[in-house]
PDB file of C-alpha atoms in Angstrom:
ATOM      1  CA  UNK A   1       0.006  -0.008   0.003  1.00  0.00           C
ATOM      2  CA  UNK A   2       1.413   3.396  -1.006  1.00  0.00           C
ATOM      3  CA  UNK A   3       2.133   6.044   1.600  1.00  0.00           C
ATOM      4  CA  UNK A   4      -0.505   8.400   0.228  1.00  0.00           C
ATOM      5  CA  UNK A   5      -3.185   5.693   0.408  1.00  0.00           C
ATOM      6  CA  UNK A   6      -2.114   4.782   3.926  1.00  0.00           C
ATOM      7  CA  UNK A   7      -2.495   8.415   4.975  1.00  0.00           C
ATOM      8  CA  UNK A   8      -6.020   8.609   3.526  1.00  0.00           C
ATOM      9  CA  UNK A   9      -7.113   5.346   5.103  1.00  0.00           C
ATOM     10  CA  UNK A  10      -5.712   6.295   8.513  1.00  0.00           C
ATOM     11  CA  UNK A  11      -7.370   9.687   8.430  1.00  0.00           C
ATOM     12  CA  UNK A  12     -10.848   8.463   7.473  1.00  0.00           C
ATOM     13  CA  UNK A  13     -12.378   6.891  10.610  1.00  0.00           C
ATOM     14  CA  UNK A  14     -14.514   4.307   8.808  1.00  0.00           C
ATOM     15  CA  UNK A  15     -14.495   0.723   9.971  1.00  0.00           C
ATOM     16  CA  UNK A  16     -13.993  -0.580   6.416  1.00  0.00           C
ATOM     17  CA  UNK A  17     -10.938   1.599   5.901  1.00  0.00           C
ATOM     18  CA  UNK A  18      -9.401   0.616   9.226  1.00  0.00           C
ATOM     19  CA  UNK A  19     -10.056  -3.054   8.462  1.00  0.00           C
ATOM     20  CA  UNK A  20      -8.295  -2.691   5.087  1.00  0.00           C
ATOM     21  CA  UNK A  21      -5.392  -0.867   6.703  1.00  0.00           C
ATOM     22  CA  UNK A  22      -4.947  -3.549   9.328  1.00  0.00           C
ATOM     23  CA  UNK A  23      -5.164  -6.332   6.798  1.00  0.00           C
ATOM     24  CA  UNK A  24      -8.048  -8.143   8.542  1.00  0.00           C
ATOM     25  CA  UNK A  25      -6.316  -8.232  11.917  1.00  0.00           C
ATOM     26  CA  UNK A  26      -9.403  -9.341  13.824  1.00  0.00           C
ATOM     27  CA  UNK A  27      -7.968 -11.981  16.147  1.00  0.00           C
ATOM     28  CA  UNK A  28      -4.985 -11.866  18.426  1.00  0.00           C
ATOM     29  CA  UNK A  29      -1.937 -13.391  16.711  1.00  0.00           C
ATOM     30  CA  UNK A  30      -0.585 -16.656  18.086  1.00  0.00           C
ATOM     31  CA  UNK A  31       2.703 -14.991  19.053  1.00  0.00           C
ATOM     32  CA  UNK A  32       0.819 -12.428  21.165  1.00  0.00           C
ATOM     33  CA  UNK A  33       2.430  -9.578  19.259  1.00  0.00           C
ATOM     34  CA  UNK A  34       0.846  -6.808  17.168  1.00  0.00           C
ATOM     35  CA  UNK A  35       3.074  -4.581  15.029  1.00  0.00           C
ATOM     36  CA  UNK A  36       1.322  -1.546  13.551  1.00  0.00           C
ATOM     37  CA  UNK A  37       4.469   0.456  12.996  1.00  0.00           C
ATOM     38  CA  UNK A  38       4.622   2.826  10.041  1.00  0.00           C
ATOM     39  CA  UNK A  39       0.903   2.710   9.263  1.00  0.00           C
ATOM     40  CA  UNK A  40       0.390   6.481   9.631  1.00  0.00           C
ATOM     41  CA  UNK A  41      -2.332   5.820  12.183  1.00  0.00           C
ATOM     42  CA  UNK A  42      -3.958   8.799  13.895  1.00  0.00           C
ATOM     43  CA  UNK A  43      -5.753   6.607  16.408  1.00  0.00           C
ATOM     44  CA  UNK A  44      -5.363   3.127  17.817  1.00  0.00           C
ATOM     45  CA  UNK A  45      -8.039   0.751  16.469  1.00  0.00           C
ATOM     46  CA  UNK A  46     -10.161  -0.114  19.497  1.00  0.00           C
ATOM     47  CA  UNK A  47     -10.468  -3.790  18.754  1.00  0.00           C
ATOM     48  CA  UNK A  48      -6.750  -4.176  19.500  1.00  0.00           C
ATOM     49  CA  UNK A  49      -7.624  -3.435  23.110  1.00  0.00           C
ATOM     50  CA  UNK A  50      -9.709  -6.614  23.208  1.00  0.00           C
ATOM     51  CA  UNK A  51      -6.567  -8.755  22.768  1.00  0.00           C
ATOM     52  CA  UNK A  52      -6.186  -9.161  26.498  1.00  0.00           C
ATOM     53  CA  UNK A  53      -3.370 -11.683  26.284  1.00  0.00           C
ATOM     54  CA  UNK A  54      -1.246  -9.382  24.144  1.00  0.00           C
ATOM     55  CA  UNK A  55       2.401  -9.176  25.249  1.00  0.00           C
ATOM     56  CA  UNK A  56       4.029  -6.915  22.639  1.00  0.00           C
ATOM     57  CA  UNK A  57       2.499  -3.893  20.940  1.00  0.00           C
ATOM     58  CA  UNK A  58       4.503  -1.845  18.448  1.00  0.00           C
ATOM     59  CA  UNK A  59       2.971   1.495  17.417  1.00  0.00           C
ATOM     60  CA  UNK A  60       6.144   3.211  16.247  1.00  0.00           C
ATOM     61  CA  UNK A  61       6.288   5.715  13.394  1.00  0.00           C
ATOM     62  CA  UNK A  62       2.647   6.752  13.263  1.00  0.00           C
ATOM     63  CA  UNK A  63       0.757  10.030  13.836  1.00  0.00           C
ATOM     64  CA  UNK A  64      -0.584   9.232  17.287  1.00  0.00           C
ATOM     65  CA  UNK A  65      -1.007  11.936  19.918  1.00  0.00           C
ATOM     66  CA  UNK A  66      -3.387  10.112  22.288  1.00  0.00           C
ATOM     67  CA  UNK A  67      -4.423   6.609  23.253  1.00  0.00           C
ATOM     68  CA  UNK A  68      -7.880   5.310  24.173  1.00  0.00           C
ATOM     69  CA  UNK A  69      -8.732   4.483  27.809  1.00  0.00           C
ATOM     70  CA  UNK A  70      -9.585   0.964  26.630  1.00  0.00           C
ATOM     71  CA  UNK A  71      -5.849   0.267  26.405  1.00  0.00           C
ATOM     72  CA  UNK A  72      -6.019  -0.434  30.122  1.00  0.00           C
ATOM     73  CA  UNK A  73      -7.474  -3.827  29.258  1.00  0.00           C
ATOM     74  CA  UNK A  74      -4.031  -5.007  28.058  1.00  0.00           C
ATOM     75  CA  UNK A  75      -2.801  -5.964  31.499  1.00  0.00           C
ATOM     76  CA  UNK A  76      -0.415  -8.613  30.154  1.00  0.00           C
ATOM     77  CA  UNK A  77       1.450  -6.164  27.952  1.00  0.00           C
ATOM     78  CA  UNK A  78       5.218  -6.239  28.547  1.00  0.00           C
ATOM     79  CA  UNK A  79       6.614  -4.278  25.570  1.00  0.00           C
ATOM     80  CA  UNK A  80       5.041  -1.059  24.280  1.00  0.00           C
ATOM     81  CA  UNK A  81       6.641   1.006  21.523  1.00  0.00           C
ATOM     82  CA  UNK A  82       5.307   4.561  21.027  1.00  0.00           C
ATOM     83  CA  UNK A  83       8.412   6.096  19.501  1.00  0.00           C
ATOM     84  CA  UNK A  84       8.317   8.335  16.405  1.00  0.00           C
ATOM     85  CA  UNK A  85       4.818   9.712  17.057  1.00  0.00           C
ATOM     86  CA  UNK A  86       3.369  13.108  18.072  1.00  0.00           C
ATOM     87  CA  UNK A  87       2.854  12.721  21.799  1.00  0.00           C
ATOM     88  CA  UNK A  88       3.249  15.946  23.761  1.00  0.00           C
ATOM     89  CA  UNK A  89       2.383  14.174  26.976  1.00  0.00           C
ATOM     90  CA  UNK A  90       2.486  10.515  27.968  1.00  0.00           C
ATOM     91  CA  UNK A  91      -1.081   9.177  27.983  1.00  0.00           C
ATOM     92  CA  UNK A  92      -1.909   8.248  31.585  1.00  0.00           C
ATOM     93  CA  UNK A  93      -3.466   4.992  30.458  1.00  0.00           C
ATOM     94  CA  UNK A  94       0.087   3.741  29.742  1.00  0.00           C
ATOM     95  CA  UNK A  95       0.780   4.008  33.476  1.00  0.00           C
ATOM     96  CA  UNK A  96      -1.942   1.485  34.204  1.00  0.00           C
ATOM     97  CA  UNK A  97      -0.086  -1.270  32.308  1.00  0.00           C
ATOM     98  CA  UNK A  98       1.760  -2.571  35.361  1.00  0.00           C
ATOM     99  CA  UNK A  99       3.408  -5.545  33.638  1.00  0.00           C
ATOM    100  CA  UNK A 100       5.360  -3.323  31.228  1.00  0.00           C
ATOM    101  CA  UNK A 101       9.080  -4.179  31.138  1.00  0.00           C
ATOM    102  CA  UNK A 102      10.139  -2.190  28.067  1.00  0.00           C
ATOM    103  CA  UNK A 103       8.742   1.218  27.078  1.00  0.00           C
ATOM    104  CA  UNK A 104       9.874   3.137  23.984  1.00  0.00           C
ATOM    105  CA  UNK A 105       8.938   6.832  24.014  1.00  0.00           C
ATOM    106  CA  UNK A 106      11.708   8.288  21.879  1.00  0.00           C
ATOM    107  CA  UNK A 107      11.256  10.837  19.108  1.00  0.00           C
ATOM    108  CA  UNK A 108       8.108  12.484  20.383  1.00  0.00           C
ATOM    109  CA  UNK A 109       7.499  15.955  21.846  1.00  0.00           C
ATOM    110  CA  UNK A 110       7.556  15.143  25.561  1.00  0.00           C
ATOM    111  CA  UNK A 111       8.639  17.930  27.926  1.00  0.00           C
ATOM    112  CA  UNK A 112       7.927  15.952  31.110  1.00  0.00           C
ATOM    113  CA  UNK A 113       6.697  12.618  32.379  1.00  0.00           C
ATOM    114  CA  UNK A 114       3.731  12.119  34.699  1.00  0.00           C
ATOM    115  CA  UNK A 115       4.107  11.139  38.351  1.00  0.00           C
ATOM    116  CA  UNK A 116       1.923   8.140  37.567  1.00  0.00           C
ATOM    117  CA  UNK A 117       4.901   6.574  35.773  1.00  0.00           C
ATOM    118  CA  UNK A 118       6.043   5.408  39.218  1.00  0.00           C
ATOM    119  CA  UNK A 119       3.294   2.767  38.998  1.00  0.00           C
ATOM    120  CA  UNK A 120       5.316   0.862  36.384  1.00  0.00           C
ATOM    121  CA  UNK A 121       7.470  -0.927  38.934  1.00  0.00           C
ATOM    122  CA  UNK A 122       8.356  -3.766  36.544  1.00  0.00           C
ATOM    123  CA  UNK A 123       9.933  -1.424  34.003  1.00  0.00           C
ATOM    124  CA  UNK A 124      13.479  -2.444  33.088  1.00  0.00           C
ATOM    125  CA  UNK A 125      14.094  -0.466  29.876  1.00  0.00           C
ATOM    126  CA  UNK A 126      13.010   3.111  29.228  1.00  0.00           C
ATOM    127  CA  UNK A 127      13.845   4.995  26.033  1.00  0.00           C
ATOM    128  CA  UNK A 128      12.977   8.713  26.140  1.00  0.00           C
ATOM    129  CA  UNK A 129      15.559   9.934  23.617  1.00  0.00           C
ATOM    130  CA  UNK A 130      14.941  12.782  21.150  1.00  0.00           C
ATOM    131  CA  UNK A 131      12.232  14.551  23.080  1.00  0.00           C
ATOM    132  CA  UNK A 132      12.069  18.073  24.616  1.00  0.00           C
ATOM    133  CA  UNK A 133      13.250  17.259  28.131  1.00  0.00           C
ATOM    134  CA  UNK A 134      15.248  20.013  29.825  1.00  0.00           C
ATOM    135  CA  UNK A 135      15.665  17.933  32.964  1.00  0.00           C
ATOM    136  CA  UNK A 136      15.399  14.231  33.769  1.00  0.00           C
ATOM    137  CA  UNK A 137      12.028  13.769  35.495  1.00  0.00           C
ATOM    138  CA  UNK A 138      12.592  12.656  39.067  1.00  0.00           C
ATOM    139  CA  UNK A 139       9.854  10.053  38.727  1.00  0.00           C
ATOM    140  CA  UNK A 140      12.297   8.036  36.631  1.00  0.00           C
ATOM    141  CA  UNK A 141      14.339   7.637  39.822  1.00  0.00           C
ATOM    142  CA  UNK A 142      11.442   5.717  41.346  1.00  0.00           C
ATOM    143  CA  UNK A 143      11.597   2.899  38.802  1.00  0.00           C
ATOM    144  CA  UNK A 144      13.542   0.567  41.068  1.00  0.00           C
ATOM    145  CA  UNK A 145      14.079  -2.275  38.544  1.00  0.00           C
ATOM    146  CA  UNK A 146      15.260  -0.015  35.720  1.00  0.00           C
ATOM    147  CA  UNK A 147      18.355  -1.439  33.983  1.00  0.00           C
ATOM    148  CA  UNK A 148      18.616   0.633  30.787  1.00  0.00           C
ATOM    149  CA  UNK A 149      17.862   4.338  30.410  1.00  0.00           C
ATOM    150  CA  UNK A 150      18.244   6.032  27.035  1.00  0.00           C
ATOM    151  CA  UNK A 151      17.816   9.813  27.460  1.00  0.00           C
ATOM    152  CA  UNK A 152      20.006  11.012  24.593  1.00  0.00           C
ATOM    153  CA  UNK A 153      19.246  13.940  22.276  1.00  0.00           C
ATOM    154  CA  UNK A 154      17.309  16.020  24.783  1.00  0.00           C
ATOM    155  CA  UNK A 155      18.313  19.296  26.479  1.00  0.00           C
ATOM    156  CA  UNK A 156      19.547  17.926  29.819  1.00  0.00           C
ATOM    157  CA  UNK A 157      21.971  20.153  31.784  1.00  0.00           C
ATOM    158  CA  UNK A 158      22.356  17.850  34.804  1.00  0.00           C
ATOM    159  CA  UNK A 159      20.961  14.724  36.459  1.00  0.00           C
ATOM    160  CA  UNK A 160      19.080  14.459  39.759  1.00  0.00           C
ATOM    161  CA  UNK A 161      20.912  13.049  42.767  1.00  0.00           C
ATOM    162  CA  UNK A 162      18.042  10.630  43.276  1.00  0.00           C
ATOM    163  CA  UNK A 163      19.280   8.719  40.249  1.00  0.00           C
ATOM    164  CA  UNK A 164      21.719   6.864  42.496  1.00  0.00           C
ATOM    165  CA  UNK A 165      18.722   5.112  44.078  1.00  0.00           C
ATOM    166  CA  UNK A 166      18.478   3.010  40.903  1.00  0.00           C
ATOM    167  CA  UNK A 167      20.762   0.233  42.034  1.00  0.00           C
ATOM    168  CA  UNK A 168      19.751  -2.009  39.128  1.00  0.00           C
ATOM    169  CA  UNK A 169      20.693   0.545  36.484  1.00  0.00           C
ATOM    170  CA  UNK A 170      23.494  -0.769  34.298  1.00  0.00           C
ATOM    171  CA  UNK A 171      23.338   1.303  31.112  1.00  0.00           C
ATOM    172  CA  UNK A 172      22.716   5.037  30.699  1.00  0.00           C
ATOM    173  CA  UNK A 173      22.793   6.849  27.352  1.00  0.00           C
ATOM    174  CA  UNK A 174      23.079  10.632  27.564  1.00  0.00           C
ATOM    175  CA  UNK A 175      24.558  11.555  24.206  1.00  0.00           C
ATOM    176  CA  UNK A 176      23.513  14.750  22.485  1.00  0.00           C
ATOM    177  CA  UNK A 177      22.488  16.736  25.579  1.00  0.00           C
ATOM    178  CA  UNK A 178      23.735  20.005  27.133  1.00  0.00           C
ATOM    179  CA  UNK A 179      25.910  18.598  29.900  1.00  0.00           C
ATOM    180  CA  UNK A 180      28.753  21.016  30.705  1.00  0.00           C
ATOM    181  CA  UNK A 181      30.035  18.857  33.568  1.00  0.00           C
ATOM    182  CA  UNK A 182      30.208  15.133  34.039  1.00  0.00           C
ATOM    183  CA  UNK A 183      27.137  14.315  36.174  1.00  0.00           C
ATOM    184  CA  UNK A 184      28.409  13.881  39.745  1.00  0.00           C
ATOM    185  CA  UNK A 185      25.677  11.387  40.606  1.00  0.00           C
ATOM    186  CA  UNK A 186      27.177   8.851  38.189  1.00  0.00           C
ATOM    187  CA  UNK A 187      30.299   8.769  40.322  1.00  0.00           C
ATOM    188  CA  UNK A 188      28.177   7.221  43.096  1.00  0.00           C
ATOM    189  CA  UNK A 189      26.712   4.443  40.981  1.00  0.00           C
ATOM    190  CA  UNK A 190      29.264   1.577  41.210  1.00  0.00           C
ATOM    191  CA  UNK A 191      27.075  -0.902  39.350  1.00  0.00           C
ATOM    192  CA  UNK A 192      26.923   1.048  36.095  1.00  0.00           C
ATOM    193  CA  UNK A 193      28.394  -0.899  33.159  1.00  0.00           C
ATOM    194  CA  UNK A 194      27.869   1.520  30.241  1.00  0.00           C
ATOM    195  CA  UNK A 195      28.030   5.343  30.383  1.00  0.00           C
ATOM    196  CA  UNK A 196      27.482   7.341  27.162  1.00  0.00           C
ATOM    197  CA  UNK A 197      28.011  11.117  27.360  1.00  0.00           C
ATOM    198  CA  UNK A 198      28.963  11.562  23.714  1.00  0.00           C
ATOM    199  CA  UNK A 199      28.197  14.903  22.041  1.00  0.00           C
ATOM    200  CA  UNK A 200      27.893  17.110  25.106  1.00  0.00           C
ATOM    201  CA  UNK A 201      29.910  20.110  26.348  1.00  0.00           C
ATOM    202  CA  UNK A 202      32.011  18.434  29.028  1.00  0.00           C
ATOM    203  CA  UNK A 203      35.441  20.039  29.430  1.00  0.00           C
ATOM    204  CA  UNK A 204      36.901  17.885  32.231  1.00  0.00           C
ATOM    205  CA  UNK A 205      36.369  14.267  33.167  1.00  0.00           C
ATOM    206  CA  UNK A 206      36.881  12.986  36.715  1.00  0.00           C
ATOM    207  CA  UNK A 207      38.378   9.579  37.299  1.00  0.00           C
ATOM    208  CA  UNK A 208      36.043   6.671  36.815  1.00  0.00           C
ATOM    209  CA  UNK A 209      38.559   4.101  37.979  1.00  0.00           C
ATOM    210  CA  UNK A 210      36.661   3.489  41.204  1.00  0.00           C
ATOM    211  CA  UNK A 211      33.547   2.145  39.416  1.00  0.00           C
ATOM    212  CA  UNK A 212      33.992  -1.644  39.655  1.00  0.00           C
ATOM    213  CA  UNK A 213      31.197  -2.549  37.258  1.00  0.00           C
ATOM    214  CA  UNK A 214      32.175  -0.194  34.417  1.00  0.00           C
ATOM    215  CA  UNK A 215      32.801  -1.859  31.055  1.00  0.00           C
ATOM    216  CA  UNK A 216      32.379   0.958  28.522  1.00  0.00           C
ATOM    217  CA  UNK A 217      32.481   4.763  28.620  1.00  0.00           C
ATOM    218  CA  UNK A 218      31.724   6.823  25.508  1.00  0.00           C
ATOM    219  CA  UNK A 219      32.831  10.465  25.749  1.00  0.00           C
ATOM    220  CA  UNK A 220      33.610  11.420  22.152  1.00  0.00           C
ATOM    221  CA  UNK A 221      32.705  14.846  20.716  1.00  0.00           C
ATOM    222  CA  UNK A 222      33.202  16.810  23.931  1.00  0.00           C
ATOM    223  CA  UNK A 223      35.558  19.831  24.263  1.00  0.00           C
ATOM    224  CA  UNK A 224      37.386  17.962  27.018  1.00  0.00           C
ATOM    225  CA  UNK A 225      40.981  18.560  28.154  1.00  0.00           C
ATOM    226  CA  UNK A 226      41.477  15.007  29.322  1.00  0.00           C
ATOM    227  CA  UNK A 227      40.231  11.477  28.976  1.00  0.00           C
ATOM    228  CA  UNK A 228      38.475   9.836  31.966  1.00  0.00           C
ATOM    229  CA  UNK A 229      40.702   7.467  33.906  1.00  0.00           C
ATOM    230  CA  UNK A 230      39.277   4.008  34.002  1.00  0.00           C
ATOM    231  CA  UNK A 231      40.171   0.670  35.550  1.00  0.00           C
ATOM    232  CA  UNK A 232      42.055  -1.957  33.550  1.00  0.00           C
ATOM    233  CA  UNK A 233      39.905  -3.655  30.948  1.00  0.00           C
ATOM    234  CA  UNK A 234      37.356  -0.845  30.651  1.00  0.00           C
ATOM    235  CA  UNK A 235      36.800   0.267  27.050  1.00  0.00           C
ATOM    236  CA  UNK A 236      36.943   3.991  26.293  1.00  0.00           C
ATOM    237  CA  UNK A 237      35.541   5.592  23.138  1.00  0.00           C
ATOM    238  CA  UNK A 238      36.655   9.158  22.559  1.00  0.00           C
ATOM    239  CA  UNK A 239      39.625  11.499  22.243  1.00  0.00           C
ATOM    240  CA  UNK A 240      42.944  10.157  23.561  1.00  0.00           C
ATOM    241  CA  UNK A 241      41.724   6.597  23.449  1.00  0.00           C
ATOM    242  CA  UNK A 242      42.554   3.909  20.936  1.00  0.00           C
ATOM    243  CA  UNK A 243      38.906   3.097  20.319  1.00  0.00           C
ATOM    244  CA  UNK A 244      36.573   4.433  17.652  1.00  0.00           C
ATOM    245  CA  UNK A 245      32.791   4.342  18.036  1.00  0.00           C
ATOM    246  CA  UNK A 246      30.971   1.714  16.009  1.00  0.00           C
ATOM    247  CA  UNK A 247      27.269   2.142  16.802  1.00  0.00           C
ATOM    248  CA  UNK A 248      25.014  -0.680  15.809  1.00  0.00           C
ATOM    249  CA  UNK A 249      22.397   0.469  13.316  1.00  0.00           C
ATOM    250  CA  UNK A 250      18.735   0.032  13.958  1.00  0.00           C
ATOM    251  CA  UNK A 251      16.619  -1.733  11.362  1.00  0.00           C
ATOM    252  CA  UNK A 252      12.874  -1.817  11.437  1.00  0.00           C
ATOM    253  CA  UNK A 253      10.606   0.172  13.683  1.00  0.00           C
ATOM    254  CA  UNK A 254      11.737  -1.275  16.997  1.00  0.00           C
ATOM    255  CA  UNK A 255      14.394  -3.722  18.053  1.00  0.00           C
ATOM    256  CA  UNK A 256      12.674  -6.862  19.253  1.00  0.00           C
ATOM    257  CA  UNK A 257      14.781  -7.811  22.218  1.00  0.00           C
ATOM    258  CA  UNK A 258      14.223 -10.322  24.942  1.00  0.00           C
ATOM    259  CA  UNK A 259      13.069  -8.925  28.213  1.00  0.00           C
ATOM    260  CA  UNK A 260      16.471  -9.326  29.881  1.00  0.00           C
ATOM    261  CA  UNK A 261      18.622  -8.298  26.898  1.00  0.00           C
ATOM    262  CA  UNK A 262      20.710  -5.128  27.187  1.00  0.00           C
ATOM    263  CA  UNK A 263      22.088  -3.733  23.919  1.00  0.00           C
ATOM    264  CA  UNK A 264      25.770  -2.824  24.197  1.00  0.00           C
ATOM    265  CA  UNK A 265      25.407   0.216  21.977  1.00  0.00           C
ATOM    266  CA  UNK A 266      22.203   2.197  21.374  1.00  0.00           C
ATOM    267  CA  UNK A 267      20.812   1.664  17.888  1.00  0.00           C
ATOM    268  CA  UNK A 268      21.080   4.646  15.548  1.00  0.00           C
ATOM    269  CA  UNK A 269      17.931   6.573  14.746  1.00  0.00           C
ATOM    270  CA  UNK A 270      16.050   5.048  11.913  1.00  0.00           C
ATOM    271  CA  UNK A 271      15.389   6.883   8.690  1.00  0.00           C
ATOM    272  CA  UNK A 272      12.009   7.490   7.096  1.00  0.00           C
ATOM    273  CA  UNK A 273      10.317   6.184   5.124  1.00  0.00           C
ATOM    274  CA  UNK A 274      11.023   2.520   5.766  1.00  0.00           C
TER     275      UNK A 274
END
């Protein structure tokens, strides 16, 4: 189906058009996954909310700016992809999906996150990259099981001290922000394995040699006067190191990873159209 036809079908709210667009998706797939990425949808078809055993729902690369309250019926949902849409605020119904483990919110227009996000206590992976965040919402620091946080390409100047409460956090991506200093809170997070502060404005790096869990630090494209000191065996990517960054490219709307998988490098932003 051509892009122009998709746009027309998604815009016209007739049941026949939506049925044609969704290719007769009337029953929940056997694999408990629905992928509606890149369909130029302006609204979520309500019958999807009747698939109560659904585990994965991919809605990336559409024209969504709201979600229906009926989404709350998907209480078995573990992966939800809302990246590359038009959300200016996170729909509160998302915060009712308490089994969510992975939530993709990147490439929207979010300036904040609701306090209700704290209800997602099973969340392990949160991607909020390429939004309009000028600060990291403190509610993120209440997600006690969080392992991976991707907050790159925002307008962050600093990080809250409460971040050190996330003792399960292993990977934090902060590339493309407005950090002028290395965030002090990261120095108090000994379990971190990956720190990415590429493309910021950091002029001096403190020693990271005391972080026993650290495996990789990416600090390239900063106006720094020194390289961060690290313990033996820790890989550095940046000036005065022998490494060069080799980011893994992202194919498709969303990486389909297992619930415990942690990507070593954040996938590059996808290009449109697919």
